[in-house]
XYZ file of C-alpha atoms in Angstrom:
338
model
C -22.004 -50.313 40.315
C -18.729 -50.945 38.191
C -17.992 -54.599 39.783
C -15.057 -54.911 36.937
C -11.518 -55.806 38.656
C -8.990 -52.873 37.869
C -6.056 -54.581 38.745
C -3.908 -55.250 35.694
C -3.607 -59.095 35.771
C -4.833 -59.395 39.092
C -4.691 -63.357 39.472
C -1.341 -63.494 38.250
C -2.674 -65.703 35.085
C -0.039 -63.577 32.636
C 3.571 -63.974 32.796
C 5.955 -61.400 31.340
C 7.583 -61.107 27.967
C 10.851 -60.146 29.003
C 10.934 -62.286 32.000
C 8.585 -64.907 31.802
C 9.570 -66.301 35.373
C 7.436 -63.680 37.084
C 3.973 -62.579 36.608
C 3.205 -59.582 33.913
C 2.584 -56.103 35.679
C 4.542 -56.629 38.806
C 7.912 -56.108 40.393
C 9.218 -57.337 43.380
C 9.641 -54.837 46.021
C 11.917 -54.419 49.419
C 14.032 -57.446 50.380
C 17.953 -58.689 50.764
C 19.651 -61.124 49.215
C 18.154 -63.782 51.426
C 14.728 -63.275 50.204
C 13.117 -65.434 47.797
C 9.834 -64.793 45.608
C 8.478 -68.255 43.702
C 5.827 -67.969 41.361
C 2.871 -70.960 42.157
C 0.929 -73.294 40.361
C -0.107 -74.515 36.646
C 0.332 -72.469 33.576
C -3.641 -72.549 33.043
C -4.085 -71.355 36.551
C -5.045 -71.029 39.413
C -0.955 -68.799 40.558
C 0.148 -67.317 43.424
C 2.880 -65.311 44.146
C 5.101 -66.505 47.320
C 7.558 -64.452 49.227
C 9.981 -66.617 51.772
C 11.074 -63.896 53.934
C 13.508 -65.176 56.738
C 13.769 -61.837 58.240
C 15.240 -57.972 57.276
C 13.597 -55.472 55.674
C 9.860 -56.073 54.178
C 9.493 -57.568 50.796
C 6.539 -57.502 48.939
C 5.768 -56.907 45.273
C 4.171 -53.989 43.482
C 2.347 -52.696 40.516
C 4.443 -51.944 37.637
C 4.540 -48.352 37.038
C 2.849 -48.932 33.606
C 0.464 -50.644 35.217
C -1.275 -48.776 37.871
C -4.897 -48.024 38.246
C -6.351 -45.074 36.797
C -8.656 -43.062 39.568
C -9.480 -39.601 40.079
C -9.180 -37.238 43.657
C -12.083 -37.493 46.611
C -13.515 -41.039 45.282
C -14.317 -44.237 47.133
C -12.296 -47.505 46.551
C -12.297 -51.166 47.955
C -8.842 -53.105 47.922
C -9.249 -56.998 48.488
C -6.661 -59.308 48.677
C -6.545 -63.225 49.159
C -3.524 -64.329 51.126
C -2.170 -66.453 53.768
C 1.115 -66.984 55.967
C 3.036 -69.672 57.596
C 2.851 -69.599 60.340
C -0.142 -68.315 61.090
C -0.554 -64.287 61.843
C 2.994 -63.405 60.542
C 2.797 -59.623 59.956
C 1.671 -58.062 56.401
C 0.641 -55.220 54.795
C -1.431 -53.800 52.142
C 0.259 -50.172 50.837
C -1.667 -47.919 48.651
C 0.177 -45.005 46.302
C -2.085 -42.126 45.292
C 0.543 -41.011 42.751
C 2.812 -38.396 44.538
C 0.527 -37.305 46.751
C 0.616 -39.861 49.976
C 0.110 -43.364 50.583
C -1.880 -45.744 53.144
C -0.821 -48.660 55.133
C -2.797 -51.641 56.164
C -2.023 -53.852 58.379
C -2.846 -57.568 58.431
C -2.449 -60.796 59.890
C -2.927 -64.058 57.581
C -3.573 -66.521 59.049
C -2.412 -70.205 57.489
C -5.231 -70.998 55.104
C -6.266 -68.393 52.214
C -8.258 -65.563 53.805
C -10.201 -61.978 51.815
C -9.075 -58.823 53.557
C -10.481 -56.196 52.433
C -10.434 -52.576 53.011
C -12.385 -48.892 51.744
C -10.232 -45.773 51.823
C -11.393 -42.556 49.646
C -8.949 -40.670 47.280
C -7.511 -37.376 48.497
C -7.183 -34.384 46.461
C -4.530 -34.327 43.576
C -4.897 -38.250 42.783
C -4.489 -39.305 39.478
C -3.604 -43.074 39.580
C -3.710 -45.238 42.486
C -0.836 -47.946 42.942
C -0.881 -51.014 45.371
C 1.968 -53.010 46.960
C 1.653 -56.581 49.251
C 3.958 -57.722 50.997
C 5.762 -59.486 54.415
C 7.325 -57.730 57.300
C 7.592 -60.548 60.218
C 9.887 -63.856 59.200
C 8.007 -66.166 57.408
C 6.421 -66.667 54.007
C 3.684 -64.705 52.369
C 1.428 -66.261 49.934
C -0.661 -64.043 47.379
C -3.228 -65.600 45.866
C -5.318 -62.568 43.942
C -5.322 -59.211 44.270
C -8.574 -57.070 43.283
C -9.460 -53.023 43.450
C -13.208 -51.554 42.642
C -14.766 -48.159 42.771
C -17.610 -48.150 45.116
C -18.181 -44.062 44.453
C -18.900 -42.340 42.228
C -20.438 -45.709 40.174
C -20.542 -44.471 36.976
C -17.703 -44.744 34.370
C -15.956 -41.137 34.419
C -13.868 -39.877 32.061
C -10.853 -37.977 33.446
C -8.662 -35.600 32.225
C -5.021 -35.209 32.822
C -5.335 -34.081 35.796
C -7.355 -36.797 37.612
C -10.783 -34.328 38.044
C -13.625 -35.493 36.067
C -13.784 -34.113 32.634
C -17.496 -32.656 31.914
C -18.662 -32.141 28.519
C -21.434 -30.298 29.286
C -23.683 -28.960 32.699
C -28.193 -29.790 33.230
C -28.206 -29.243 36.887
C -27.698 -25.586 36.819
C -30.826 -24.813 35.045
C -30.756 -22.650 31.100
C -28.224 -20.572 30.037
C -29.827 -17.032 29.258
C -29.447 -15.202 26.159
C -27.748 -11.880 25.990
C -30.020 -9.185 26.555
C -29.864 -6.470 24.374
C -29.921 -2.788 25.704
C -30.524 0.471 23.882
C -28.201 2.858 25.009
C -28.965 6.445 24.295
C -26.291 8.489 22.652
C -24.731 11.401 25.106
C -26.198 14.895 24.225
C -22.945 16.856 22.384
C -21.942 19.934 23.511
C -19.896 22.469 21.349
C -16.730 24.270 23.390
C -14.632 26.808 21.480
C -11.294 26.822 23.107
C -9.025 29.866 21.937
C -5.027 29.560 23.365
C -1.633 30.178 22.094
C 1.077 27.404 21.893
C 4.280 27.349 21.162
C 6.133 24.025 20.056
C 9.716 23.801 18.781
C 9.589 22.328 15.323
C 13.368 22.167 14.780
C 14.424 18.629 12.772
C 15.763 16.462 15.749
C 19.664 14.982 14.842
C 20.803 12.054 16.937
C 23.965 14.060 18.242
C 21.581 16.509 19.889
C 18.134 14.787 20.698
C 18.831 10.926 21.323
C 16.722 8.649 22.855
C 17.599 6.511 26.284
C 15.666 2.930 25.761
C 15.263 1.438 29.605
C 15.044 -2.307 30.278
C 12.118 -3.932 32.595
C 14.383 -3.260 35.530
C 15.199 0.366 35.179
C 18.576 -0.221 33.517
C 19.095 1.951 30.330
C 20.400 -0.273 27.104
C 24.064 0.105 26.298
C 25.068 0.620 22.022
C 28.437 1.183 20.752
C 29.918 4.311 19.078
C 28.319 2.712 15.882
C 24.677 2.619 17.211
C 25.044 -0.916 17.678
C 22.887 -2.863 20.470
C 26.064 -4.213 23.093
C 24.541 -7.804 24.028
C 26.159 -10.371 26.764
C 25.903 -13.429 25.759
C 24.555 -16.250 29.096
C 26.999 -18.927 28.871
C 25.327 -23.017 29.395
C 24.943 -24.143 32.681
C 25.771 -27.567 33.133
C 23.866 -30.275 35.026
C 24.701 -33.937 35.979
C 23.639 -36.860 37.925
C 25.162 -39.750 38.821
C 24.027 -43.208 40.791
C 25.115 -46.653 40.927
C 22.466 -49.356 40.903
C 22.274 -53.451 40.660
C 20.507 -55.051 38.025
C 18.823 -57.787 39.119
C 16.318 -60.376 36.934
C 13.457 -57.486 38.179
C 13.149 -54.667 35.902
C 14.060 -51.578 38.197
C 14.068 -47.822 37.214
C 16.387 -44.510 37.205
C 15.863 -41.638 39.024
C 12.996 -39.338 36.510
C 14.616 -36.469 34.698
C 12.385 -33.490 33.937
C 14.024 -32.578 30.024
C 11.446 -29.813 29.805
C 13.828 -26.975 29.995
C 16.960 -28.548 28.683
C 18.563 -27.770 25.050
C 20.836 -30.791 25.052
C 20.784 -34.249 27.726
C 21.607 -38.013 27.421
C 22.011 -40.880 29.022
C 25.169 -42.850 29.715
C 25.303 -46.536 31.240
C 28.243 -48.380 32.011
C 28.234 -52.241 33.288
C 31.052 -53.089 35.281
C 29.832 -56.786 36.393
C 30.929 -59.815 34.514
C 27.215 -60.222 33.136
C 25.036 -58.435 30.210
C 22.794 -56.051 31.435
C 19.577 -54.791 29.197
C 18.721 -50.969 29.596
C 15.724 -49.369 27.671
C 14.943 -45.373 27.460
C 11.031 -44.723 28.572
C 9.392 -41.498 27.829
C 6.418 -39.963 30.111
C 4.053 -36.865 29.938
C 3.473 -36.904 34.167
C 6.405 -38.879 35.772
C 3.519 -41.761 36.209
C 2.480 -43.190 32.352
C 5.770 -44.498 30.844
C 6.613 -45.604 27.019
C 9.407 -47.361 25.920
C 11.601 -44.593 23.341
C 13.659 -47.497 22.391
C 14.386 -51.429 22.555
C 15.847 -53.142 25.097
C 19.711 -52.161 24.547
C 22.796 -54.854 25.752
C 25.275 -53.259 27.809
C 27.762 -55.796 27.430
C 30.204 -56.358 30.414
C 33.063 -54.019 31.166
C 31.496 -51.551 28.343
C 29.820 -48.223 27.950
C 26.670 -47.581 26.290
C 24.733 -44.142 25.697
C 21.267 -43.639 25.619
C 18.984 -40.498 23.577
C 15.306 -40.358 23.524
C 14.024 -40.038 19.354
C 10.231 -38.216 20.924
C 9.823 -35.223 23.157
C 8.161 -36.089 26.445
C 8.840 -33.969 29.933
C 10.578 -36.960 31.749
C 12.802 -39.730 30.792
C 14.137 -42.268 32.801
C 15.882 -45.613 32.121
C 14.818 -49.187 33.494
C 17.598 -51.749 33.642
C 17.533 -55.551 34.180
C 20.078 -58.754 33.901
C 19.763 -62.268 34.888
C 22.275 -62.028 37.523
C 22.848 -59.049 40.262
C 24.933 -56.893 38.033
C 26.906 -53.448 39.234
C 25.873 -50.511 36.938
C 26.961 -46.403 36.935
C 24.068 -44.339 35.262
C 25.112 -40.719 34.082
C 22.501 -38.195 32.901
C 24.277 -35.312 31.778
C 22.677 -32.339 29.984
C 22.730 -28.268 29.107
C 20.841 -25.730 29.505
């Protein structure tokens, strides 16, 4: 059995580049302005992540979204988490993302000393990546001391292709492949037929004046030309497409809305920062809406200002993730033709 932890930094041992005040490979989730997350213990370990919640909606924290696990459809998994509440039994949850597909909810109640919940759920079909979020719903505080994930089924290490289905490179339970069979096939018996007729055929030399030729579209519509010969085209003029949302920056790294580019000629990316703080913005690139790569640095949008963003590779979406150190307003354009 693969007993090997696939949770990216699981323990909370790593802290963040960017932001080293909170653990590598998570985000906080949910939450008001009233909610607090404090990150526990020694450098060398052992951490915890703490959520003060004194009431509203839940708060937890999540896998980044370059983080999450990598499983395939109609698989089992165990989820485990360490965690306790005070007071005792405040309500909590364990939520699992299966990509785009659905999700699953767990409920718990912690009691006031660290305690292993752990749950098995199977994959449905169309998973490619499984994605797991703690967190707090009652008033209280949460603490999260480890977080683990195993497959219990199939036990073997499987590659997978991009699609999440197991990628075989080749088939023994079926039994040998025959060989072609090869077949003599007799040659059909000719038979001679004289065939006497008359036929009469106009051999005239055709002339475009008298004898033209009507060339029909796929749709049954014949082709217009001038007076010259010339093919009449209409030229399709570009459709234009926007989108527009305001977002807060806050000291967790938080994302656009994805843009599928795929079918677009021309598209970019405008930010502008009307707080009285920096904010940092950086273009990611990904093949499946799920995988993302940073297309460029981290970017200052300097208060008051206006900054525009264009990806340098071809991937199908693109997205932008913002952060500052304080809450921050921002307006993010994506404007594009087609």
């Amino acid at each position: 059995m693969n007993i090997k932890n696939q949770v990216y930094n699981g323990d909370f041992l790593l802290s963040q580049e960017i932001i080293p005040e909170f653990p590598d490979g998570w985000v906080q989730k949910g939450g008001d302005t009233t909610t607090r997350w404090e990150w526990l213990g020694p450098v060398q370990g052992p951490r915890a992540i703490a959520i003060l919640h004194p009431g509203g909606q839940r708060a937890g924290i999540a896998q980044a979204l370059d983080t999450t696990v990598q499983a395939g459809e109609i698989q089992r998994w165990e989820v485990k988490a360490i965690l306790e509440t005070e007071p005792a039994e405040v309500a909590s949850y364990i939520k699992v993302f299966f990509g785009a597909v659905s999700q699953k909810v767990f409920s718990l109640t912690p009691g006031s000393t660290p305690e292993v919940f752990s749950e098995i759920f199977a994959t449905p079909v169309g998973t490619n990546a499984i994605l797991l979020e703690i967190g707090i719903i009652g008033e209280g505080k949460l603490v999260i001391h480890e977080v683990e994930a195993y497959r219990l089924y199939p036990n073997r290490v499987l590659r997978l292709d991009e699609k999440g289905q197991v990628y075989a490179r080749h088939v023994d339970s079926i039994g040998q492949i025959q060989m072609p069979v090869s077949v003599k096939v007799i040659s059909p018996v000719p038979i001679h037929v004289d065939v006497s007729t008359f036929v009469t055929a106009d051999i005239r030399n055709l002339t475009p004046t008298r004898d033209g030729v009507r060339i029909y579209g796929s749709t049954g519509t014949p082709v217009n030309s001038t007076f010259d010969g010339l093919l009449q085209v209409q030229m399709a003029g570009h459709v234009f497409r926007e989108n527009v949302e305001n977002v807060v920056a806050n000291i967790a790294p938080a994302a656009s809305i994805a843009q599928d580019v795929s079918s677009l000629n021309m598209f970019s990316f405008a930010v502008s920062n009307s707080g009285a703080t920096s904010s940092f913005v950086q273009l990611q690139i990904s093949p499946d809406g799920l995988v993302w790569s940073a297309d460029t640095p981290d970017r200052e949008v300097k208060a008051g200002t206006l900054e525009v963003f264009t990806p340098s590779l071809f991937l199908r979406y693109n997205r932008l993730v913002y952060r500052a150190s304080v809450a921050t307003p921002l307006k993010v354009w994506f404007q594009a033709q087609s």
